[in-house]
Amino acid sequence: MFAKLRCSPQHIASVEVSIQNPTAQTPDLLQQGKVLYETGQFAEAVKVLQQAVKSYASQGNELRQAVALSNLALADQKLGNLTQAQQAITDSLKLLEKSSNAQNLQVLAPILDIQGSIQLDLGQAEQALNTWQRAQVTYKKLGDQNGITRDRINQAQAWQVLGFYRRGLTILTQLQQQLQSQPNSVTKAVELRSFGDALQLAGDLKQSRQVLQQSLEIAQKLDSPQDVSAALFSLGNTAQVEQDFKGAIEFYQQAAAIAPNPITKVQAEINQLSLLVNMGQTPAVQTLLPQIQTQLAELPPSVRTIYARINLAQSLMKFGTTPEAIAQICAIALKQAEYLADQRAESFALGTLGSVYEQTKQWSIAQNLTERALIIAQTINAPDIAYRWYWQLGRLLKQQGEIKGAIAAYDTAVSELQTLRSDLVVVNLDVQFSFKESVEPVYRESVELLLQSQQTHPSEANLDKARQRIEALQLAELDNFFREACINAKTVLLDTVVDKDNPTAAIIYPIILPSELQVIVKIPNQPLRNYTVKKSQKEVEATLIELREYLLEPDRTEEVQALSQEVYGWLIKGIESDLKESGVKTLVFVLDGTLRNVPMAILYDGQQYLVEKYAIALSLGLQLLAPKPLRETKLNVLAAGLVQPPQNFQQEFPPLPEIKSEFNSISQAIASTTELLNQDFNSKNLESKVNTVPFNVLHLATHGQFSSNAENTFILAADGPINVTQFDSLLRRRDETRSEALEMLVLSACQTAAGDNRATLGLAGTSVKAGARSTLASLWHISDKSTAILIGEFYRELVKTKVTKAEALRRAQVKLLKDYPNYSRPGYWAPYVLVGNWL
């Protein structure tokens, strides 16, 4: 559940700036508070700083009182006492605002930094942004460039929380350019490190690594072991997110080797241990573990040592260490959290101890600990912790047969996650957010519970809740892919479309569960129904992976038919007669997991492929941008194509000589076509045409790749790859100037990354972010001759016969299958999928 520890603070209002050193004439309470704060003894620091506040108030020294209050706010914030922290910072600012002399201004700026940080913790991202903008103005008056830089980094983080990922990244990019021109200093090394960490959170991993490397080089030149170690630590974190585990381990080893303070050394070693456990490197784990335990035992209690213990416990649970040994580590963490009065840490320690007892099947003790952890998380209003313990409680209640209570606990866990939706990309100081381990299972287990909770068939209400949850998971996956809340457009329910606008379409939701495949079906004007296929996740995935592999091999048609007949049996056979009776002509699939990598068109009934009987579309779920049949719209196409990939991509991607004939067939079908071909198709020209040409279909005939990582999802232009987030940014600017909707995005030569289960997320994500009602794309790249024929047929059917997009695609695929013997193999016609609005 917990991934890597982080070395640097979550927010950039740093201790060095905020804890002010007193002058020689004043009592040393402030200095004592600073020392306690820096050693992680926040509860002790609070007591001392409260004395300092009283002492300065009695002396009538408002400036020092304001400083003491701001430092008190910082210590309370660390303890998770956000209400007290907010009150202290408000009181501090009131004292300062009485006069605006130069001395007050110097104190005001860092205090505003702290206020912004507390506001962000309270979920008030907009207020935090305003506060940091105000702090920036103050730093400007003082001529403090470092302060300005720090606040710009903070503002970028606030923009990202608000869902404005590009704006945040633009600020960070400008900052990078400014920092380059500054002379080398420890401050520059620290700012670059903060910047690199922020880029990593934003998902821009390549740039994160470059910036952190610069920070490291400056720290090495300045011979600052502390900053060298911290930069190596951050580089390890970025490498880990990049899944370069070997590189991450090397960075952590180097960080530990030169770390001047023991806690950073231990943190780096624990991160290293976590990776070694995941990689199954048992001898290396056994060598490193005693070292870590010895060092931890010698460290005084602090927040960082508590989280180090909790993370260590999590890794050891995966490693299979005895529960008694892990429970002991958690118990020490809990004792220290209580001693330091840190409620967040206390909740984590209790909940983790609960999960140790869950492993040993001591359900009632585990439940008691989990409930205590939950009460604390609720008290301090921390949904990012609460959802974990609701999830754990759901698992425990399920084990004890309390199904109703378990469903309620899962429901609350999901609803806590929904409230966190825009914050999921913001990482808390202590625990790095991991989607695959910490979010996806909550949705999946919840769906499994809903579908298996009744002895006979689940109620329609439970079926509805289950499919809504799978849809919410798909949206959460998209948010995670783009590092921001994705779909904020006005949406309509698919059911409404099926029952009223298009009563010849049925929706099929196959859901892969560990022990079985569940299929929920919506047939027009009929209640939801479901059926169970007794195939485990492993069996389902093995069949689908084999089918996908065979589809790409020329001499495997018989095997493809046998396997796709098996999948047909799972998904279609049970509802075949109902589909016929209801006059269904279009099947809309909301696919799950590995199913996304296999085109539904190839399902085989023994005589015919599914595409010969039905038009087929894919959807992200119940929500759909307002439906509008394409036949009511005049098509204007902006087509861009690249025959020869840029030089450094020519080994990876072959030329596409048939693009000219593809473009000819488009212009024959649609009179209104604007073209950008070869060298004319570069990012600058595309941006210019997107902003000036009226179009509602964007057709891109070029290589590209979809993957589960936004960084590796791109299309190739003559001047290199256009990343999916750059592409999104380009199309968003068009939205600001034009009211005409993007009816369709066509990507005719792209492919999904091999072996990547979530690669179609990149495809769906591109579509959603582009604001396109639908996207036509290929799951793998194939002969560009067959592509040119299929695309030509698709546009001809759309324009001449005025059928739906899904039906036009069906007819084009069947044409290849039946009229072109060279391209009748499924590998040629099957990869094309229509995502989104099928009308």
Coordinates of N, CA and C in Angstrom, one line a residue, residues 500-705:
K500 N -33.7 5.6 -25.6 CA -34.5 6.6 -26.4 C -33.9 6.9 -27.8
D501 N -32.6 7.4 -27.8 CA -32.1 7.9 -29.0 C -31.7 6.8 -30.0
N502 N -31.2 5.7 -29.5 CA -30.7 4.6 -30.4 C -31.1 3.3 -29.9
P503 N -32.4 2.9 -29.9 CA -32.9 1.7 -29.3 C -32.5 0.4 -30.0
T504 N -31.5 0.5 -31.0 CA -31.0 -0.7 -31.6 C -29.6 -1.0 -31.1
A505 N -29.2 -0.4 -30.0 CA -27.8 -0.6 -29.5 C -27.9 -1.3 -28.1
A506 N -27.1 -2.2 -27.8 CA -27.0 -2.9 -26.5 C -25.6 -2.6 -25.9
I507 N -25.5 -2.5 -24.6 CA -24.2 -2.3 -23.9 C -23.8 -3.5 -23.2
I508 N -22.5 -3.9 -23.3 CA -22.0 -5.1 -22.7 C -20.8 -4.7 -21.8
Y509 N -20.9 -5.1 -20.5 CA -19.9 -4.8 -19.5 C -19.2 -6.1 -19.0
P510 N -18.2 -6.6 -19.7 CA -17.5 -7.7 -19.1 C -16.5 -7.3 -18.0
I511 N -16.6 -7.9 -16.8 CA -15.8 -7.5 -15.7 C -15.0 -8.6 -15.2
I512 N -13.6 -8.5 -15.3 CA -12.7 -9.6 -14.9 C -12.5 -9.6 -13.4
L513 N -12.9 -10.6 -12.7 CA -12.7 -10.7 -11.3 C -11.8 -11.9 -11.0
P514 N -11.1 -11.9 -9.8 CA -10.1 -13.0 -9.6 C -10.6 -14.4 -9.9
S515 N -11.8 -14.7 -9.5 CA -12.3 -16.1 -9.6 C -13.2 -16.4 -10.8
E516 N -13.7 -15.3 -11.4 CA -14.7 -15.5 -12.5 C -14.8 -14.2 -13.4
L517 N -15.5 -14.4 -14.5 CA -15.8 -13.3 -15.4 C -17.3 -13.0 -15.2
Q518 N -17.6 -11.7 -14.9 CA -19.0 -11.3 -14.8 C -19.3 -10.5 -16.0
V519 N -20.5 -10.7 -16.6 CA -20.9 -9.9 -17.7 C -22.3 -9.2 -17.4
I520 N -22.3 -7.9 -17.4 CA -23.6 -7.2 -17.2 C -24.0 -6.7 -18.6
V521 N -25.3 -6.8 -18.8 CA -25.8 -6.5 -20.2 C -27.0 -5.5 -20.0
K522 N -27.0 -4.5 -20.9 CA -28.1 -3.6 -21.0 C -28.7 -3.7 -22.4
I523 N -29.9 -4.3 -22.5 CA -30.6 -4.4 -23.8 C -31.7 -3.3 -23.8
P524 N -31.9 -2.6 -24.9 CA -32.8 -1.4 -24.9 C -34.2 -1.8 -24.2
N525 N -34.6 -0.8 -23.4 CA -35.9 -0.9 -22.7 C -36.1 -2.2 -21.9
Q526 N -35.0 -2.8 -21.4 CA -35.1 -3.9 -20.5 C -34.2 -3.7 -19.3
P527 N -34.6 -4.3 -18.2 CA -33.8 -4.1 -17.0 C -32.4 -4.7 -17.2
L528 N -31.4 -4.3 -16.4 CA -30.1 -4.9 -16.5 C -30.1 -6.3 -16.1
R529 N -29.2 -7.1 -16.7 CA -29.1 -8.5 -16.3 C -27.6 -8.8 -16.2
N530 N -27.3 -10.0 -15.6 CA -25.9 -10.4 -15.6 C -25.8 -11.9 -15.7
Y531 N -24.6 -12.4 -16.1 CA -24.4 -13.8 -16.0 C -22.9 -14.0 -15.7
T532 N -22.6 -15.2 -15.2 CA -21.3 -15.5 -14.7 C -20.6 -16.5 -15.5
V533 N -19.3 -16.3 -15.9 CA -18.5 -17.3 -16.6 C -17.5 -17.8 -15.6
K534 N -17.5 -19.1 -15.4 CA -16.6 -19.6 -14.4 C -15.2 -19.8 -14.9
K535 N -14.6 -18.7 -15.2 CA -13.2 -18.7 -15.6 C -12.4 -17.7 -14.7
S536 N -11.3 -18.1 -14.2 CA -10.6 -17.2 -13.3 C -9.9 -16.1 -14.1
Q537 N -9.4 -15.1 -13.4 CA -8.7 -14.0 -14.1 C -7.5 -14.6 -14.9
K538 N -6.8 -15.5 -14.2 CA -5.6 -16.1 -14.9 C -5.9 -16.8 -16.2
E539 N -7.0 -17.6 -16.2 CA -7.4 -18.3 -17.4 C -7.9 -17.3 -18.5
V540 N -8.7 -16.3 -18.1 CA -9.2 -15.3 -19.0 C -8.0 -14.6 -19.7
E541 N -7.1 -14.1 -18.9 CA -5.9 -13.4 -19.4 C -5.0 -14.2 -20.3
A542 N -4.8 -15.5 -19.9 CA -4.0 -16.3 -20.7 C -4.6 -16.5 -22.1
T543 N -5.9 -16.7 -22.2 CA -6.6 -16.9 -23.5 C -6.5 -15.6 -24.3
L544 N -6.7 -14.5 -23.7 CA -6.7 -13.2 -24.4 C -5.3 -12.8 -24.9
I545 N -4.3 -13.1 -24.1 CA -2.9 -12.8 -24.5 C -2.5 -13.7 -25.7
E546 N -2.9 -14.9 -25.7 CA -2.6 -15.9 -26.8 C -3.3 -15.4 -28.0
L547 N -4.6 -15.0 -27.9 CA -5.4 -14.6 -29.0 C -4.7 -13.3 -29.7
R548 N -4.3 -12.4 -28.9 CA -3.7 -11.2 -29.4 C -2.4 -11.5 -30.1
E549 N -1.6 -12.4 -29.6 CA -0.4 -12.8 -30.3 C -0.6 -13.4 -31.6
Y550 N -1.6 -14.3 -31.7 CA -1.9 -15.1 -32.9 C -2.5 -14.2 -34.0
L551 N -3.2 -13.1 -33.6 CA -3.8 -12.2 -34.5 C -2.7 -11.5 -35.4
L552 N -1.5 -11.4 -34.9 CA -0.4 -10.7 -35.6 C 0.4 -11.7 -36.4
E553 N 0.1 -13.0 -36.3 CA 0.9 -14.0 -37.1 C 0.1 -14.4 -38.3
P554 N 0.7 -14.4 -39.5 CA -0.1 -14.7 -40.8 C -0.7 -16.1 -40.9
D555 N -0.1 -17.1 -40.3 CA -0.5 -18.5 -40.5 C -1.3 -19.1 -39.3
R556 N -2.0 -18.2 -38.6 CA -2.6 -18.7 -37.4 C -4.2 -18.5 -37.4
T557 N -4.7 -18.4 -38.6 CA -6.2 -18.1 -38.7 C -7.0 -19.1 -38.0
E558 N -6.7 -20.4 -38.1 CA -7.5 -21.4 -37.4 C -7.4 -21.2 -35.9
E559 N -6.2 -21.0 -35.3 CA -6.1 -20.8 -33.9 C -6.9 -19.6 -33.4
V560 N -6.8 -18.5 -34.3 CA -7.5 -17.3 -34.0 C -9.0 -17.5 -33.9
Q561 N -9.5 -18.3 -34.8 CA -11.0 -18.6 -34.8 C -11.3 -19.5 -33.6
A562 N -10.5 -20.4 -33.3 CA -10.8 -21.3 -32.1 C -10.9 -20.5 -30.8
L563 N -9.8 -19.6 -30.6 CA -9.8 -18.8 -29.4 C -10.9 -17.8 -29.4
S564 N -11.1 -17.1 -30.5 CA -12.2 -16.1 -30.5 C -13.6 -16.7 -30.4
Q565 N -13.7 -17.9 -30.8 CA -15.0 -18.6 -30.5 C -15.2 -18.8 -29.0
E566 N -14.1 -19.1 -28.3 CA -14.2 -19.3 -26.9 C -14.6 -18.0 -26.2
V567 N -14.0 -16.9 -26.6 CA -14.3 -15.6 -26.1 C -15.8 -15.2 -26.4
Y568 N -16.2 -15.6 -27.7 CA -17.6 -15.4 -28.1 C -18.5 -16.1 -27.1
G569 N -18.1 -17.3 -26.7 CA -18.9 -18.1 -25.8 C -19.1 -17.4 -24.4
W570 N -18.0 -16.7 -24.0 CA -18.1 -16.0 -22.7 C -19.0 -14.8 -22.8
L571 N -18.9 -14.0 -23.9 CA -19.5 -12.6 -23.9 C -20.8 -12.5 -24.6
I572 N -21.0 -13.4 -25.7 CA -22.2 -13.1 -26.5 C -23.2 -14.3 -26.5
K573 N -22.7 -15.5 -26.4 CA -23.6 -16.7 -26.6 C -24.8 -16.7 -25.8
G574 N -24.6 -16.3 -24.5 CA -25.7 -16.3 -23.5 C -26.8 -15.3 -23.8
I575 N -26.5 -14.3 -24.6 CA -27.6 -13.3 -24.9 C -27.9 -13.2 -26.4
E576 N -27.4 -14.2 -27.2 CA -27.6 -14.1 -28.6 C -29.0 -14.0 -29.0
S577 N -29.9 -14.9 -28.5 CA -31.3 -14.9 -28.9 C -32.0 -13.6 -28.5
D578 N -31.6 -13.0 -27.3 CA -32.2 -11.8 -26.8 C -31.9 -10.6 -27.7
L579 N -30.6 -10.6 -28.2 CA -30.2 -9.5 -29.1 C -31.0 -9.5 -30.4
K580 N -31.2 -10.8 -30.9 CA -31.9 -10.9 -32.1 C -33.4 -10.4 -31.9
E581 N -34.0 -10.9 -30.9 CA -35.4 -10.6 -30.6 C -35.6 -9.1 -30.4
S582 N -34.6 -8.4 -29.8 CA -34.7 -7.0 -29.5 C -34.4 -6.1 -30.7
G583 N -33.9 -6.7 -31.8 CA -33.6 -6.0 -33.0 C -32.3 -5.2 -32.8
V584 N -31.4 -5.7 -32.0 CA -30.1 -4.9 -31.8 C -29.2 -5.0 -33.0
K585 N -28.7 -3.9 -33.4 CA -27.8 -3.8 -34.5 C -26.4 -3.4 -34.2
T586 N -26.2 -2.7 -33.0 CA -24.9 -2.2 -32.6 C -24.6 -2.7 -31.1
L587 N -23.4 -3.2 -31.0 CA -22.9 -3.6 -29.6 C -21.9 -2.6 -29.1
V588 N -22.2 -2.1 -27.9 CA -21.2 -1.1 -27.3 C -20.6 -1.8 -26.1
F589 N -19.3 -2.0 -26.2 CA -18.5 -2.7 -25.1 C -17.8 -1.7 -24.2
V590 N -18.0 -1.9 -22.9 CA -17.2 -1.2 -21.9 C -16.3 -2.2 -21.4
L591 N -15.0 -2.2 -21.9 CA -14.1 -3.3 -21.7 C -13.2 -3.1 -20.4
D592 N -12.8 -4.2 -19.9 CA -12.0 -4.2 -18.7 C -10.7 -4.9 -18.9
G593 N -9.6 -4.4 -18.3 CA -8.3 -5.1 -18.3 C -7.9 -5.6 -19.6
T594 N -7.4 -6.8 -19.7 CA -6.8 -7.4 -20.9 C -7.8 -7.4 -22.1
L595 N -9.1 -7.4 -21.8 CA -10.1 -7.4 -22.9 C -9.9 -6.2 -23.8
R596 N -9.3 -5.1 -23.3 CA -9.2 -3.9 -24.1 C -8.2 -4.1 -25.3
N597 N -7.3 -5.1 -25.1 CA -6.3 -5.3 -26.1 C -6.7 -6.2 -27.3
V598 N -7.9 -6.7 -27.2 CA -8.4 -7.6 -28.2 C -9.6 -6.9 -28.9
P599 N -9.6 -6.8 -30.3 CA -10.8 -6.2 -30.9 C -12.0 -7.1 -30.9
M600 N -13.1 -6.6 -30.4 CA -14.3 -7.4 -30.3 C -14.8 -7.9 -31.7
A601 N -14.4 -7.2 -32.8 CA -14.9 -7.5 -34.1 C -14.6 -8.9 -34.5
I602 N -13.5 -9.5 -33.9 CA -13.0 -10.9 -34.3 C -13.7 -12.0 -33.6
L603 N -14.6 -11.7 -32.6 CA -15.3 -12.8 -31.9 C -16.0 -13.6 -33.0
Y604 N -16.0 -15.0 -32.8 CA -16.4 -15.9 -33.9 C -17.4 -16.9 -33.3
D605 N -18.5 -17.0 -34.1 CA -19.5 -18.0 -33.6 C -19.5 -19.3 -34.2
G606 N -18.4 -19.6 -35.0 CA -18.3 -20.9 -35.7 C -18.5 -20.7 -37.2
Q607 N -19.3 -19.8 -37.5 CA -19.6 -19.5 -39.0 C -19.1 -18.1 -39.4
Q608 N -19.4 -17.1 -38.5 CA -19.2 -15.7 -38.8 C -18.5 -15.0 -37.7
Y609 N -17.8 -13.9 -38.1 CA -17.2 -13.0 -37.1 C -18.3 -12.1 -36.6
L610 N -18.1 -11.5 -35.4 CA -19.1 -10.7 -34.8 C -19.4 -9.5 -35.7
V611 N -18.4 -8.9 -36.4 CA -18.5 -7.7 -37.2 C -19.4 -8.0 -38.4
E612 N -19.6 -9.2 -38.8 CA -20.5 -9.5 -39.9 C -21.9 -9.4 -39.5
K613 N -22.2 -9.4 -38.2 CA -23.6 -9.4 -37.7 C -23.9 -8.0 -37.0
Y614 N -22.9 -7.4 -36.4 CA -23.2 -6.2 -35.6 C -22.1 -5.1 -35.9
A615 N -22.6 -3.9 -35.8 CA -21.6 -2.7 -35.7 C -21.1 -2.7 -34.3
I616 N -19.9 -2.3 -34.1 CA -19.2 -2.5 -32.7 C -18.6 -1.1 -32.4
A617 N -18.7 -0.8 -31.1 CA -18.1 0.4 -30.6 C -17.6 0.2 -29.2
L618 N -16.6 1.0 -28.7 CA -16.1 0.9 -27.4 C -16.5 2.2 -26.7
S619 N -16.7 2.0 -25.4 CA -17.0 3.3 -24.6 C -16.3 3.2 -23.3
L620 N -16.1 4.4 -22.7 CA -15.4 4.4 -21.4 C -16.4 4.1 -20.2
G621 N -17.7 4.1 -20.5 CA -18.6 3.8 -19.5 C -20.0 4.5 -19.7
L622 N -20.7 4.6 -18.6 CA -22.1 5.1 -18.6 C -22.2 6.5 -19.1
Q623 N -21.1 7.2 -19.0 CA -21.1 8.6 -19.4 C -20.7 8.8 -20.8
L624 N -21.3 9.7 -21.5 CA -21.0 9.9 -22.9 C -21.2 11.4 -23.2
L625 N -20.4 12.0 -24.0 CA -20.6 13.4 -24.4 C -22.0 13.4 -25.2
A626 N -22.7 14.4 -25.1 CA -24.1 14.4 -25.7 C -24.2 13.8 -27.1
P627 N -25.1 12.8 -27.3 CA -25.1 12.1 -28.5 C -25.6 13.0 -29.7
K628 N -25.1 12.8 -30.8 CA -25.6 13.5 -32.0 C -25.2 12.7 -33.2
P629 N -26.2 12.2 -34.0 CA -25.8 11.4 -35.2 C -25.0 12.3 -36.2
L630 N -24.0 11.6 -36.7 CA -23.1 12.4 -37.6 C -23.8 12.7 -38.9
R631 N -24.8 12.0 -39.3 CA -25.4 12.3 -40.6 C -26.1 13.6 -40.7
E632 N -26.3 14.2 -39.5 CA -26.9 15.6 -39.4 C -25.8 16.7 -39.6
T633 N -24.6 16.3 -39.8 CA -23.5 17.2 -39.8 C -22.7 17.2 -41.1
K634 N -22.4 18.3 -41.7 CA -21.5 18.4 -42.9 C -20.1 18.2 -42.4
L635 N -19.4 17.3 -43.1 CA -18.0 17.0 -42.6 C -17.0 17.9 -43.3
N636 N -16.1 18.4 -42.4 CA -14.9 19.2 -42.9 C -13.7 18.5 -42.3
V637 N -12.8 18.0 -43.1 CA -11.7 17.3 -42.6 C -10.4 18.1 -42.7
L638 N -9.6 18.0 -41.5 CA -8.2 18.5 -41.6 C -7.4 17.2 -41.5
A639 N -6.7 16.9 -42.6 CA -5.9 15.7 -42.7 C -4.4 16.0 -42.7
A640 N -3.7 15.3 -41.8 CA -2.2 15.5 -41.8 C -1.6 14.1 -41.9
G641 N -0.5 14.0 -42.7 CA 0.1 12.7 -42.9 C 1.6 12.8 -43.1
L642 N 2.3 11.7 -42.8 CA 3.8 11.7 -42.8 C 4.2 10.4 -43.5
V643 N 4.7 10.4 -44.7 CA 5.1 9.2 -45.4 C 6.4 8.6 -44.7
Q644 N 7.4 9.5 -44.6 CA 8.7 9.1 -44.0 C 8.9 9.6 -42.6
P645 N 9.0 8.7 -41.6 CA 9.2 9.2 -40.2 C 10.5 10.0 -40.1
P646 N 10.6 10.9 -39.1 CA 11.9 11.6 -38.9 C 13.0 10.7 -38.8
Q647 N 14.2 11.1 -39.1 CA 15.4 10.3 -39.2 C 15.6 9.4 -38.0
N648 N 15.6 10.0 -36.8 CA 15.9 9.1 -35.6 C 14.8 8.2 -35.2
F649 N 13.7 8.1 -36.0 CA 12.6 7.2 -35.7 C 12.5 6.1 -36.9
Q650 N 13.4 6.2 -37.9 CA 13.2 5.4 -39.0 C 13.5 3.9 -38.8
Q651 N 14.3 3.6 -37.8 CA 14.6 2.2 -37.4 C 13.3 1.6 -36.8
E652 N 12.7 2.4 -36.0 CA 11.5 1.9 -35.2 C 10.2 1.9 -36.1
F653 N 10.1 2.8 -37.0 CA 8.8 2.9 -37.8 C 9.1 2.9 -39.3
P654 N 8.4 2.0 -40.0 CA 8.6 2.0 -41.5 C 7.9 3.2 -42.2
P655 N 8.3 3.4 -43.5 CA 7.6 4.5 -44.2 C 6.1 4.1 -44.5
L656 N 5.3 5.1 -44.8 CA 3.9 4.8 -45.1 C 3.6 5.4 -46.5
P657 N 4.0 4.7 -47.5 CA 3.9 5.2 -48.9 C 2.4 5.4 -49.4
E658 N 1.5 4.6 -48.7 CA 0.1 4.7 -49.2 C -0.7 5.9 -48.7
I659 N -0.1 6.8 -48.0 CA -0.8 7.9 -47.4 C -1.4 8.7 -48.5
K660 N -0.7 8.9 -49.6 CA -1.3 9.8 -50.6 C -2.6 9.2 -51.2
S661 N -2.6 7.9 -51.3 CA -3.9 7.3 -51.8 C -5.0 7.3 -50.8
E662 N -4.6 7.2 -49.5 CA -5.5 7.4 -48.4 C -6.1 8.8 -48.4
F663 N -5.3 9.8 -48.6 CA -5.8 11.2 -48.7 C -6.7 11.4 -49.9
N664 N -6.3 10.7 -51.0 CA -7.1 10.8 -52.2 C -8.5 10.3 -52.0
S665 N -8.6 9.1 -51.3 CA -9.9 8.6 -51.0 C -10.7 9.4 -50.1
I666 N -10.1 10.1 -49.2 CA -10.8 11.0 -48.3 C -11.4 12.2 -49.1
S667 N -10.5 12.8 -49.9 CA -11.0 14.0 -50.6 C -12.1 13.6 -51.7
Q668 N -12.0 12.3 -52.2 CA -13.1 11.9 -53.1 C -14.4 11.8 -52.4
A669 N -14.4 11.3 -51.1 CA -15.6 11.2 -50.4 C -16.1 12.5 -49.8
I670 N -15.1 13.3 -49.4 CA -15.5 14.6 -48.7 C -14.8 15.8 -49.4
A671 N -15.6 16.6 -50.0 CA -15.1 17.7 -50.8 C -14.3 18.7 -49.9
S672 N -14.7 18.9 -48.7 CA -14.1 19.9 -47.8 C -12.9 19.3 -47.0
T673 N -11.7 19.3 -47.6 CA -10.6 18.7 -47.0 C -9.4 19.6 -47.0
T674 N -8.7 19.8 -45.9 CA -7.5 20.6 -45.8 C -6.4 19.6 -45.5
E675 N -5.2 19.7 -46.3 CA -4.2 18.6 -46.1 C -2.9 19.3 -45.7
L676 N -2.2 18.5 -44.8 CA -0.8 18.8 -44.4 C 0.0 17.6 -44.7
L677 N 0.9 17.6 -45.6 CA 1.6 16.3 -46.0 C 3.1 16.5 -45.8
N678 N 3.7 15.4 -45.3 CA 5.2 15.3 -45.1 C 5.8 16.5 -44.3
Q679 N 6.7 17.3 -44.9 CA 7.4 18.3 -44.2 C 6.4 19.4 -43.7
D680 N 5.3 19.6 -44.4 CA 4.3 20.5 -44.0 C 3.6 20.1 -42.7
F681 N 3.6 18.8 -42.4 CA 3.0 18.3 -41.2 C 4.0 18.4 -40.1
N682 N 4.2 19.6 -39.5 CA 5.0 19.7 -38.3 C 4.1 20.4 -37.2
S683 N 4.6 20.4 -36.0 CA 3.8 20.8 -34.9 C 3.3 22.2 -35.0
K684 N 4.2 23.1 -35.6 CA 3.9 24.5 -35.8 C 2.7 24.7 -36.8
N685 N 2.8 24.0 -37.9 CA 1.8 24.1 -38.9 C 0.5 23.5 -38.5
L686 N 0.6 22.4 -37.7 CA -0.6 21.7 -37.2 C -1.4 22.7 -36.3
E687 N -0.6 23.3 -35.4 CA -1.2 24.3 -34.5 C -1.9 25.4 -35.2
S688 N -1.2 25.9 -36.2 CA -1.7 27.0 -37.0 C -3.0 26.6 -37.7
K689 N -3.0 25.4 -38.4 CA -4.3 25.0 -39.1 C -5.4 24.7 -38.1
V690 N -5.0 24.1 -36.9 CA -6.1 23.8 -35.9 C -6.8 25.0 -35.5
N691 N -6.0 26.1 -35.4 CA -6.6 27.4 -34.9 C -7.3 28.2 -36.0
T692 N -7.0 27.9 -37.3 CA -7.6 28.8 -38.3 C -8.5 28.1 -39.3
V693 N -8.4 26.8 -39.5 CA -9.2 26.1 -40.5 C -10.5 25.6 -39.8
P694 N -11.7 25.8 -40.5 CA -12.9 25.2 -39.9 C -12.9 23.7 -40.2
F695 N -12.9 22.8 -39.1 CA -13.0 21.4 -39.4 C -13.7 20.7 -38.2
N696 N -14.3 19.6 -38.5 CA -14.9 18.8 -37.4 C -14.4 17.4 -37.4
V697 N -13.5 17.0 -38.3 CA -12.9 15.7 -38.3 C -11.4 16.0 -38.4
L698 N -10.6 15.4 -37.5 CA -9.1 15.6 -37.6 C -8.6 14.2 -37.9
H699 N -8.0 14.1 -39.1 CA -7.5 12.8 -39.6 C -6.0 12.8 -39.6
L700 N -5.3 11.9 -38.8 CA -3.9 11.9 -38.7 C -3.4 10.6 -39.2
A701 N -2.7 10.6 -40.4 CA -2.1 9.4 -41.0 C -0.6 9.4 -40.7
T702 N -0.3 8.9 -39.6 CA 1.2 8.9 -39.2 C 1.4 7.9 -38.1
H703 N 2.6 7.5 -37.9 CA 2.9 6.6 -36.8 C 2.7 7.2 -35.5
G704 N 2.3 6.4 -34.5 CA 2.2 6.9 -33.1 C 2.0 5.7 -32.2
Q705 N 2.0 6.0 -31.0 CA 1.9 4.9 -30.0 C 1.0 5.3 -28.8

